[in-house]
Tab-separated table of C-alpha atoms in Angstrom:
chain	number	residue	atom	x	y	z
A	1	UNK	CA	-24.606	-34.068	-22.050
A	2	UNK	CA	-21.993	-34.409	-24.525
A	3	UNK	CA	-21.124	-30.921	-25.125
A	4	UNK	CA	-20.804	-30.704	-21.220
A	5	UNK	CA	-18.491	-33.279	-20.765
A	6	UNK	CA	-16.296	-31.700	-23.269
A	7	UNK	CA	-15.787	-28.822	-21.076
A	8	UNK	CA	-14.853	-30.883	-18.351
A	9	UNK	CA	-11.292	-31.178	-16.903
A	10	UNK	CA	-10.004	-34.051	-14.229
A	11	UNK	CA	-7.061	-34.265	-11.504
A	12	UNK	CA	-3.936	-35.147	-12.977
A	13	UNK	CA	-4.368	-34.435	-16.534
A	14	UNK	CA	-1.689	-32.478	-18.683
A	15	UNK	CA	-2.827	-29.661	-21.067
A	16	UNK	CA	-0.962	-27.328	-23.447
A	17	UNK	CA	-2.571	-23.907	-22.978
A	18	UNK	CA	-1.834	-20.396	-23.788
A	19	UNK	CA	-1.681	-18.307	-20.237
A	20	UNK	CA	-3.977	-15.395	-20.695
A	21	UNK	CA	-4.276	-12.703	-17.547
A	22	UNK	CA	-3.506	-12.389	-14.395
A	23	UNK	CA	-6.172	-13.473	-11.696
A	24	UNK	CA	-6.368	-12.302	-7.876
A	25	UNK	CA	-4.446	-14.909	-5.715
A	26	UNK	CA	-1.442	-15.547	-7.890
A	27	UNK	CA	-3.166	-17.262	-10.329
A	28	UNK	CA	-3.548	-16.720	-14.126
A	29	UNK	CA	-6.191	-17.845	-16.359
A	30	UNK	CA	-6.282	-20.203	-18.964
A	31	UNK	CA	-8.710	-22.136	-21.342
A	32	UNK	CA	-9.190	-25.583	-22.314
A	33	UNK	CA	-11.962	-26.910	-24.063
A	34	UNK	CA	-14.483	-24.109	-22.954
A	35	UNK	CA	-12.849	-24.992	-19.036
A	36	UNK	CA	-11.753	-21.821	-17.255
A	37	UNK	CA	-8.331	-22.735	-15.389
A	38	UNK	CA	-6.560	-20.986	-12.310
A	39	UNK	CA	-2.627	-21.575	-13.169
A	40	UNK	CA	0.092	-21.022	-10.758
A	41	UNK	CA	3.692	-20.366	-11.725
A	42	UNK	CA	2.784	-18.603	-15.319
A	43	UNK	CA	2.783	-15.645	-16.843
A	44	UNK	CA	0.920	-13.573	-19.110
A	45	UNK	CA	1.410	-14.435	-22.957
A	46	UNK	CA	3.359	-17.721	-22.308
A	47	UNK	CA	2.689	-21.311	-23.562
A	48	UNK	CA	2.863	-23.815	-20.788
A	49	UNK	CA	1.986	-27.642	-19.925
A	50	UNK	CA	0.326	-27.606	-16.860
A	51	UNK	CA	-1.044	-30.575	-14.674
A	52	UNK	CA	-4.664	-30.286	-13.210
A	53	UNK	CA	-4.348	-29.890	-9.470
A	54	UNK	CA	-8.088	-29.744	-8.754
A	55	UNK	CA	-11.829	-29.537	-10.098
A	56	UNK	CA	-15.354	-28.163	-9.016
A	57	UNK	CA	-18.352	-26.839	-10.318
A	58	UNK	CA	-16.500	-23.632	-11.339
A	59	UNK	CA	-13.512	-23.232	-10.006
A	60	UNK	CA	-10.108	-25.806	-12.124
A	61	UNK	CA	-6.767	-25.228	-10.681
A	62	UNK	CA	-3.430	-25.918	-12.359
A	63	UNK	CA	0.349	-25.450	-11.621
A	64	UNK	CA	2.917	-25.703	-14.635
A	65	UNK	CA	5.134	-28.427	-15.045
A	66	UNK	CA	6.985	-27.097	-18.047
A	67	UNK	CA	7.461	-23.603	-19.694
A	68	UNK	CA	7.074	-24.180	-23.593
A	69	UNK	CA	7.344	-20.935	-24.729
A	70	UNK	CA	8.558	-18.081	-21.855
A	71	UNK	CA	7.823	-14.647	-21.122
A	72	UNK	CA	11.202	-12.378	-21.432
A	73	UNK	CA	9.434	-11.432	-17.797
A	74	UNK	CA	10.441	-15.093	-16.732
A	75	UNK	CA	13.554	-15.065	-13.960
A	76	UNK	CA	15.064	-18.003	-12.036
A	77	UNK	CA	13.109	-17.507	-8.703
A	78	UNK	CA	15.748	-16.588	-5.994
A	79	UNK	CA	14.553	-18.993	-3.096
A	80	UNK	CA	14.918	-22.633	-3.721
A	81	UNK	CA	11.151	-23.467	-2.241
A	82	UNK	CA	9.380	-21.586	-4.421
A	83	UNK	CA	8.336	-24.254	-6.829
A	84	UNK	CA	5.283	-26.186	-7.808
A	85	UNK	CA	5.824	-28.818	-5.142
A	86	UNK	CA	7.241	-26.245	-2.808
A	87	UNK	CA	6.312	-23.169	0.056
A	88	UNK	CA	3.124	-21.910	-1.168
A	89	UNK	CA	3.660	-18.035	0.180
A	90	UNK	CA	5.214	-16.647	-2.855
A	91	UNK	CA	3.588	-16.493	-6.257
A	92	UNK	CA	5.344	-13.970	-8.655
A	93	UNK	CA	8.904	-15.070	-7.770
A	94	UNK	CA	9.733	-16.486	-11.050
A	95	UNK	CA	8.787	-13.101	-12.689
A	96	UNK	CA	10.860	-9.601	-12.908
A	97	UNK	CA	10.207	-7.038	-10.643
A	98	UNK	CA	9.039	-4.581	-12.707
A	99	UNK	CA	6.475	-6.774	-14.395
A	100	UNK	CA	5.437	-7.929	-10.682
A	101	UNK	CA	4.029	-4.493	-9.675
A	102	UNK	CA	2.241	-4.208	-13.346
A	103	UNK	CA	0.631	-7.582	-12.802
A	104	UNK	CA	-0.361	-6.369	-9.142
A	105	UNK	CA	-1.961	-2.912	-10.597
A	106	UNK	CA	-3.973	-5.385	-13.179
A	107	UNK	CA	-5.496	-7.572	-10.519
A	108	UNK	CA	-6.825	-4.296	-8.598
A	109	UNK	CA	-7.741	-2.352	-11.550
A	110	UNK	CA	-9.813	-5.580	-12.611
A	111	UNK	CA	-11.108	-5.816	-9.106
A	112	UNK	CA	-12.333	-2.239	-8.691
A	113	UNK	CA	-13.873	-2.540	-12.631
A	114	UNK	CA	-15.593	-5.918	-11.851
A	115	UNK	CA	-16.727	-5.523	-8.251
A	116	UNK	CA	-17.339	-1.470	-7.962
A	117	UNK	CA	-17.672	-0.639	-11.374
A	118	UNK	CA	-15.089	1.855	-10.649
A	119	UNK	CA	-12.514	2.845	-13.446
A	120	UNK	CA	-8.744	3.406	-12.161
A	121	UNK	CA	-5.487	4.193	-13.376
A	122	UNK	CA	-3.600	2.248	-10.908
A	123	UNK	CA	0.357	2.191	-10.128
A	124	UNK	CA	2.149	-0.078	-7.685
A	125	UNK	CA	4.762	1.986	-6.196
A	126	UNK	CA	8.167	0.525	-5.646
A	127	UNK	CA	8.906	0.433	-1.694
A	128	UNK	CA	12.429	-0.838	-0.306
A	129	UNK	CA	13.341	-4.323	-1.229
A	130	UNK	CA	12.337	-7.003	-2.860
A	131	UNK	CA	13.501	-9.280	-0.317
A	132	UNK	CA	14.119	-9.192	3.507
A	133	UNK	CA	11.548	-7.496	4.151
A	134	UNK	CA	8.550	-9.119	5.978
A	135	UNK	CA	8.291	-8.592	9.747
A	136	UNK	CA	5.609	-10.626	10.815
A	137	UNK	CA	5.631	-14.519	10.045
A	138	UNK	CA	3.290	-17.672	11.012
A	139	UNK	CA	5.404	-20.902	10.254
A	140	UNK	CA	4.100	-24.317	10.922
A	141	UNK	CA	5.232	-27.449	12.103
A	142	UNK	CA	5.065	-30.972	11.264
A	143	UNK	CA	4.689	-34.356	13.318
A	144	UNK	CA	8.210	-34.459	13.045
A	145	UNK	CA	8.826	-30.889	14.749
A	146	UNK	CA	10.237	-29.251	11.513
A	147	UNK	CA	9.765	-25.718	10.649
A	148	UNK	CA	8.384	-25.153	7.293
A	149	UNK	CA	5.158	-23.215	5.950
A	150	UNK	CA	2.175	-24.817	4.438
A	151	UNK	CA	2.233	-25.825	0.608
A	152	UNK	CA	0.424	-24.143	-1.443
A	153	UNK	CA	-3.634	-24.617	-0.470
A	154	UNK	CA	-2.833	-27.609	1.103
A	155	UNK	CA	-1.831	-28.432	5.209
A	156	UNK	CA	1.553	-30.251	4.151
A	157	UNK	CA	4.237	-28.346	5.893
A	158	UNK	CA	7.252	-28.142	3.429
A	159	UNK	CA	10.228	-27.568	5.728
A	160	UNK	CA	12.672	-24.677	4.884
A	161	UNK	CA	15.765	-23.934	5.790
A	162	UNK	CA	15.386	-19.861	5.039
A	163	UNK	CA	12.574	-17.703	4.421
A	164	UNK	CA	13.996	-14.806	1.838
A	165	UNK	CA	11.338	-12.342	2.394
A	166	UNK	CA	11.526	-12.112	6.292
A	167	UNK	CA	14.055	-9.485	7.798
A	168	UNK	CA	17.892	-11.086	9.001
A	169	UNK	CA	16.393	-9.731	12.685
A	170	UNK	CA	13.924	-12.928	12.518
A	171	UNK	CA	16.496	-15.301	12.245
A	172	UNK	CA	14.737	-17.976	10.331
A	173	UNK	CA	17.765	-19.885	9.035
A	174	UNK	CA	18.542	-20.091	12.970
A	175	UNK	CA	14.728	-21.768	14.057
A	176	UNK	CA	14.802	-24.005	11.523
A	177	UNK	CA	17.512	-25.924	12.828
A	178	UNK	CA	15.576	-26.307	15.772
A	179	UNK	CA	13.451	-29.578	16.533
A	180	UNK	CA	10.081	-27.796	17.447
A	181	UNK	CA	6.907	-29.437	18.644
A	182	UNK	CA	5.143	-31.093	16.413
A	183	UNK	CA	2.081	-29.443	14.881
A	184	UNK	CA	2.200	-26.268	16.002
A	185	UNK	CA	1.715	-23.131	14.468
A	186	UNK	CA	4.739	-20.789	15.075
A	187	UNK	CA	4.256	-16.969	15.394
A	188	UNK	CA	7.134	-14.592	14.976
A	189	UNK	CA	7.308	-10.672	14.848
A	190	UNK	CA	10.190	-8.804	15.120
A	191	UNK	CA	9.886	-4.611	15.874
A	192	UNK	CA	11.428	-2.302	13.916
A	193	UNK	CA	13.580	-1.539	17.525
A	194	UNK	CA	15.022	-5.050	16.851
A	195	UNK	CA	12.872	-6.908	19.728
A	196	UNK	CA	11.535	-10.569	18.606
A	197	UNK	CA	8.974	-12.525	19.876
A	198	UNK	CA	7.389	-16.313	19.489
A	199	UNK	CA	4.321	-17.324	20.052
A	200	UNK	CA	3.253	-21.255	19.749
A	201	UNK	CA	-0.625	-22.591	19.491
A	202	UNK	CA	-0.903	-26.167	18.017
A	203	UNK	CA	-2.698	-26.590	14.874
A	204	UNK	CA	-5.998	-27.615	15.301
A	205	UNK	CA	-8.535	-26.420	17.684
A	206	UNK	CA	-9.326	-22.796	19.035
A	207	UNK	CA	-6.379	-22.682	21.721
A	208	UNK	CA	-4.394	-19.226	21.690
A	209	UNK	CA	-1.192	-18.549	20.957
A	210	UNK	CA	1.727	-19.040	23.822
A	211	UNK	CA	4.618	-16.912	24.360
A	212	UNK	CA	7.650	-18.699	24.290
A	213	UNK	CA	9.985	-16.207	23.237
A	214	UNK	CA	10.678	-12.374	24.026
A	215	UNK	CA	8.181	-10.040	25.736
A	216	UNK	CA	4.702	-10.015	24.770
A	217	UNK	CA	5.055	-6.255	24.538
A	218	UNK	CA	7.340	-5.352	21.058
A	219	UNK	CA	7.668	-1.546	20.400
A	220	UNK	CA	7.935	0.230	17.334
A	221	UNK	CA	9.134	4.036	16.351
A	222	UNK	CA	7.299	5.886	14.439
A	223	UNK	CA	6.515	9.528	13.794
A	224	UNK	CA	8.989	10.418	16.692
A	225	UNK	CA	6.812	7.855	19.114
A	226	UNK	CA	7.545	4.561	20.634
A	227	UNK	CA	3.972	2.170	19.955
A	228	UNK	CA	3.208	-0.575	22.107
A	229	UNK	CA	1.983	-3.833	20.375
A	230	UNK	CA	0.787	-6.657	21.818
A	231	UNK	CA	1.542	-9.869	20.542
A	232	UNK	CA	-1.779	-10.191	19.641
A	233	UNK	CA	-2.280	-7.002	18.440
A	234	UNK	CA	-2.288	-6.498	14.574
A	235	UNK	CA	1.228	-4.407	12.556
A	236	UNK	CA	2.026	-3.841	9.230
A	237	UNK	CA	4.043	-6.900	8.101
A	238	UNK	CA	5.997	-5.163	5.869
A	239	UNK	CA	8.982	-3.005	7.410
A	240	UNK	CA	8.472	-0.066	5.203
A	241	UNK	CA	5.065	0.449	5.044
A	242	UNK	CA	4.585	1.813	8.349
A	243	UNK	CA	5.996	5.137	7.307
A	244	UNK	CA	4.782	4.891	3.480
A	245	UNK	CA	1.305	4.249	4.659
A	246	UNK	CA	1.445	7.380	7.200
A	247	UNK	CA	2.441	9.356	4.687
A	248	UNK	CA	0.072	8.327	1.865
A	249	UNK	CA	-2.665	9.273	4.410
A	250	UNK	CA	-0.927	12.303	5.317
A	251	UNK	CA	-1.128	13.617	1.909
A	252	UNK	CA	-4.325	12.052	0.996
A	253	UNK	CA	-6.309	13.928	3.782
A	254	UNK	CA	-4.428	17.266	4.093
A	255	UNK	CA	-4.923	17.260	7.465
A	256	UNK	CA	-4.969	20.882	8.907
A	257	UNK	CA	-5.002	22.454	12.569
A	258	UNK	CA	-8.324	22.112	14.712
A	259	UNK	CA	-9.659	19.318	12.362
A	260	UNK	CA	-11.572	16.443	13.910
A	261	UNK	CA	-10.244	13.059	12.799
A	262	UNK	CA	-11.799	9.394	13.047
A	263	UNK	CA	-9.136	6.682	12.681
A	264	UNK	CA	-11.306	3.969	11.613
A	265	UNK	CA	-9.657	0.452	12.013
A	266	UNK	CA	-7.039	2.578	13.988
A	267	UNK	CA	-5.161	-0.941	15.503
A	268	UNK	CA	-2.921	0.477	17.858
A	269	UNK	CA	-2.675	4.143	16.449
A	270	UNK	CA	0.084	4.005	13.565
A	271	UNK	CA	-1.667	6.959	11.959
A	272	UNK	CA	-2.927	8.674	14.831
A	273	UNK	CA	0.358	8.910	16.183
A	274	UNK	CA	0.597	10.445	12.880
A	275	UNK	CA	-2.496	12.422	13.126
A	276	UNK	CA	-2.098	13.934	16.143
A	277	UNK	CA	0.918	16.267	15.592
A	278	UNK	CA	-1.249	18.310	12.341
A	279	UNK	CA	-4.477	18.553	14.491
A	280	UNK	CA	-2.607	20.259	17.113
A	281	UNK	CA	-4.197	21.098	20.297
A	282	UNK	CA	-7.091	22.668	19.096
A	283	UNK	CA	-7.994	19.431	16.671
A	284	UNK	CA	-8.738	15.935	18.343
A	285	UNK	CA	-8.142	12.237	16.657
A	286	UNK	CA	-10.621	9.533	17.957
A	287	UNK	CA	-9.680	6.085	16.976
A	288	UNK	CA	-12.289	2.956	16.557
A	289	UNK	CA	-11.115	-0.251	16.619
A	290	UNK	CA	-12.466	-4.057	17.004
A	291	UNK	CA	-9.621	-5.766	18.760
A	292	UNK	CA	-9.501	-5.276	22.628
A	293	UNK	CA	-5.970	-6.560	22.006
A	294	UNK	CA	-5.110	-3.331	19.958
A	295	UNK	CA	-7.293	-0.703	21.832
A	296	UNK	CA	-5.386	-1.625	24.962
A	297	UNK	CA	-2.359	-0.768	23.519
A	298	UNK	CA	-3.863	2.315	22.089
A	299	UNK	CA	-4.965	3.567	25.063
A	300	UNK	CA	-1.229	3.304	26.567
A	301	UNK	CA	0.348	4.646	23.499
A	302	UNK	CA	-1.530	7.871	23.785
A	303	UNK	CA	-1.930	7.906	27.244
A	304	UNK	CA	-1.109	11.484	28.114
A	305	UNK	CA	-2.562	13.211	24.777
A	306	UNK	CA	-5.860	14.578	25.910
A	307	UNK	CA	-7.160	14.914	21.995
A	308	UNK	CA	-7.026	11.434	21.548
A	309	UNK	CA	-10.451	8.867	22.329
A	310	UNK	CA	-9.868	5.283	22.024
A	311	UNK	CA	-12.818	3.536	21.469
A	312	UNK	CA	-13.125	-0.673	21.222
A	313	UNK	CA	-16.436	-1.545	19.253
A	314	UNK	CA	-17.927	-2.292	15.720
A	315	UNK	CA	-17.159	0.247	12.986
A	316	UNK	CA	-19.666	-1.164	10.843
């Protein structure tokens, strides 16, 4: 029993520990007394005083309060809410760039190793921007009708006045001078065609989201076609990886003339729009998908190409 409560670690307390690797989630691992401990805000090879956040059986979580010894790695994160008391959407501001997208090809080399026993050589590819670049957002409310986003795993809404990684065509700085409603989850997407909508749906219960803002119909060009999708309907969130993805498949699958493609997961047909122009007229694409949402705007997006199925069901 001793021994045990050695290992043990409670809320509040401040530790001295020696960050070790990067975990999924943002987190990085530490060690205290035989306890295993998530850490926020560190980085790899860094001494740090952190203050326990929470406990259970086997999960401790941390965030650090000071930065004894740094990583060269360590930069002065560029928006003012990302902090340990701050927005809890952005974990590896305070770290370079460069050591960003290593850390990123460590958590999925790990993952593949641990969970598929799979060995990869894995490289995170820079793509556009580091900021300004997200194009799909859910802000919240609170009682007092300020915009904000949630803190990190908590339901405190830390109002902002800017979001950094969402495109200028969102306007963010503009809605959060706005006295909103309070509690209510606030949905914005903006098209790579410049259209914006919001959508509203309060916090708690099962109620769906309600346009308040734009059409419920955005489009977005890609691979010489205009896509309709729903406000419901899912989109890449970044801007660039509409095009990167499409052509990572591209090359992946070689597609040639005549072949027969399933789009599994196909939304509302980024890479069959894709697709379709290398099967050619002898080769047909047919796209599964779960949402009824997404296969409705599949079906109008490639209305008039006979080669092209849509089917709504379980890929599984």
């Amino acid at each position: 029993m001793t021994s045990q409560k050695k290992t043990l670690v409670a809320v509040g307390d401040v530790l001295e520990v020696e960050i070790e690797k990067v975990a999924h989630g943002g987190h990085f691992i530490a060690r205290h007394n035989g306890a295993v401990i998530f850490v926020r805000h560190a980085i790899p090879g860094e001494t740090c005083r952190i203050e326990i956040t929470s406990t259970g059986s086997t999960t401790n979580r941390a965030d650090v309060i000071e930065v004894i010894q740094a990583s060269p790695d360590r930069v002065a994160a560029p928006c003012t809410f990302s902090h340990r008391l701050g927005c809890g959407g952005c974990d590896f501001q305070h770290i370079s760039i460069a050591r960003q997208r290593l850390l990123k090809a460590d958590v999925i080399t790990e993952q593949f190793a641990r969970i598929a026993k799979v060995e990869l050589s894995v490289q995170v590819e820079e793509v556009g921007d580091a900021l300004r670049w997200r194009t799909r957002a859910i802000a919240t409310t609170n009682n007092k009708g300020q915009l904000g986003f949630y803190g990190a795993r908590s339901h405190g809404v830390i109002p902002i006045d800017d979001c950094l990684t969402t495109v200028e065509e969102m306007q963010i700085s503009q809605l959060t001078t706005k006295i909103w409603k309070g509690d209510v989850r606030v949905e914005i997407a903006v098209a790579n065609t410049g259209e914006r909508n919001i959508a509203l749906a309060p916090t708690r219960g099962t109620e769906k989201s309600r346009l308040t803002e734009g059409a419920q119909v955005l489009h977005e060009d890609i691979a010489g076609r205009s896509l309709e999708v729903s406000q419901e309907s899912f989109w890449q969130s970044h801007k660039d990886a509409p095009a990167v993805l499409t052509g990572a498949v591209l090359e992946f699958a070689n597609i040639q003339e005549g072949d027969h493609v399933l789009d599994l997961y196909g939304g509302v047909g980024l890479f069959t729009a894709a697709l379709i122009s290398h099967v050619g007229s002898t080769g047909s694409v047919e796209l599964y998908e779960g949402s009824k949402s997404a296969t409705s705007d599949a079906r109008r997006n490639f209305a008039h190409d006979e080669n092209v199925k849509v089917i709504t069901g379980d890929v599984a």
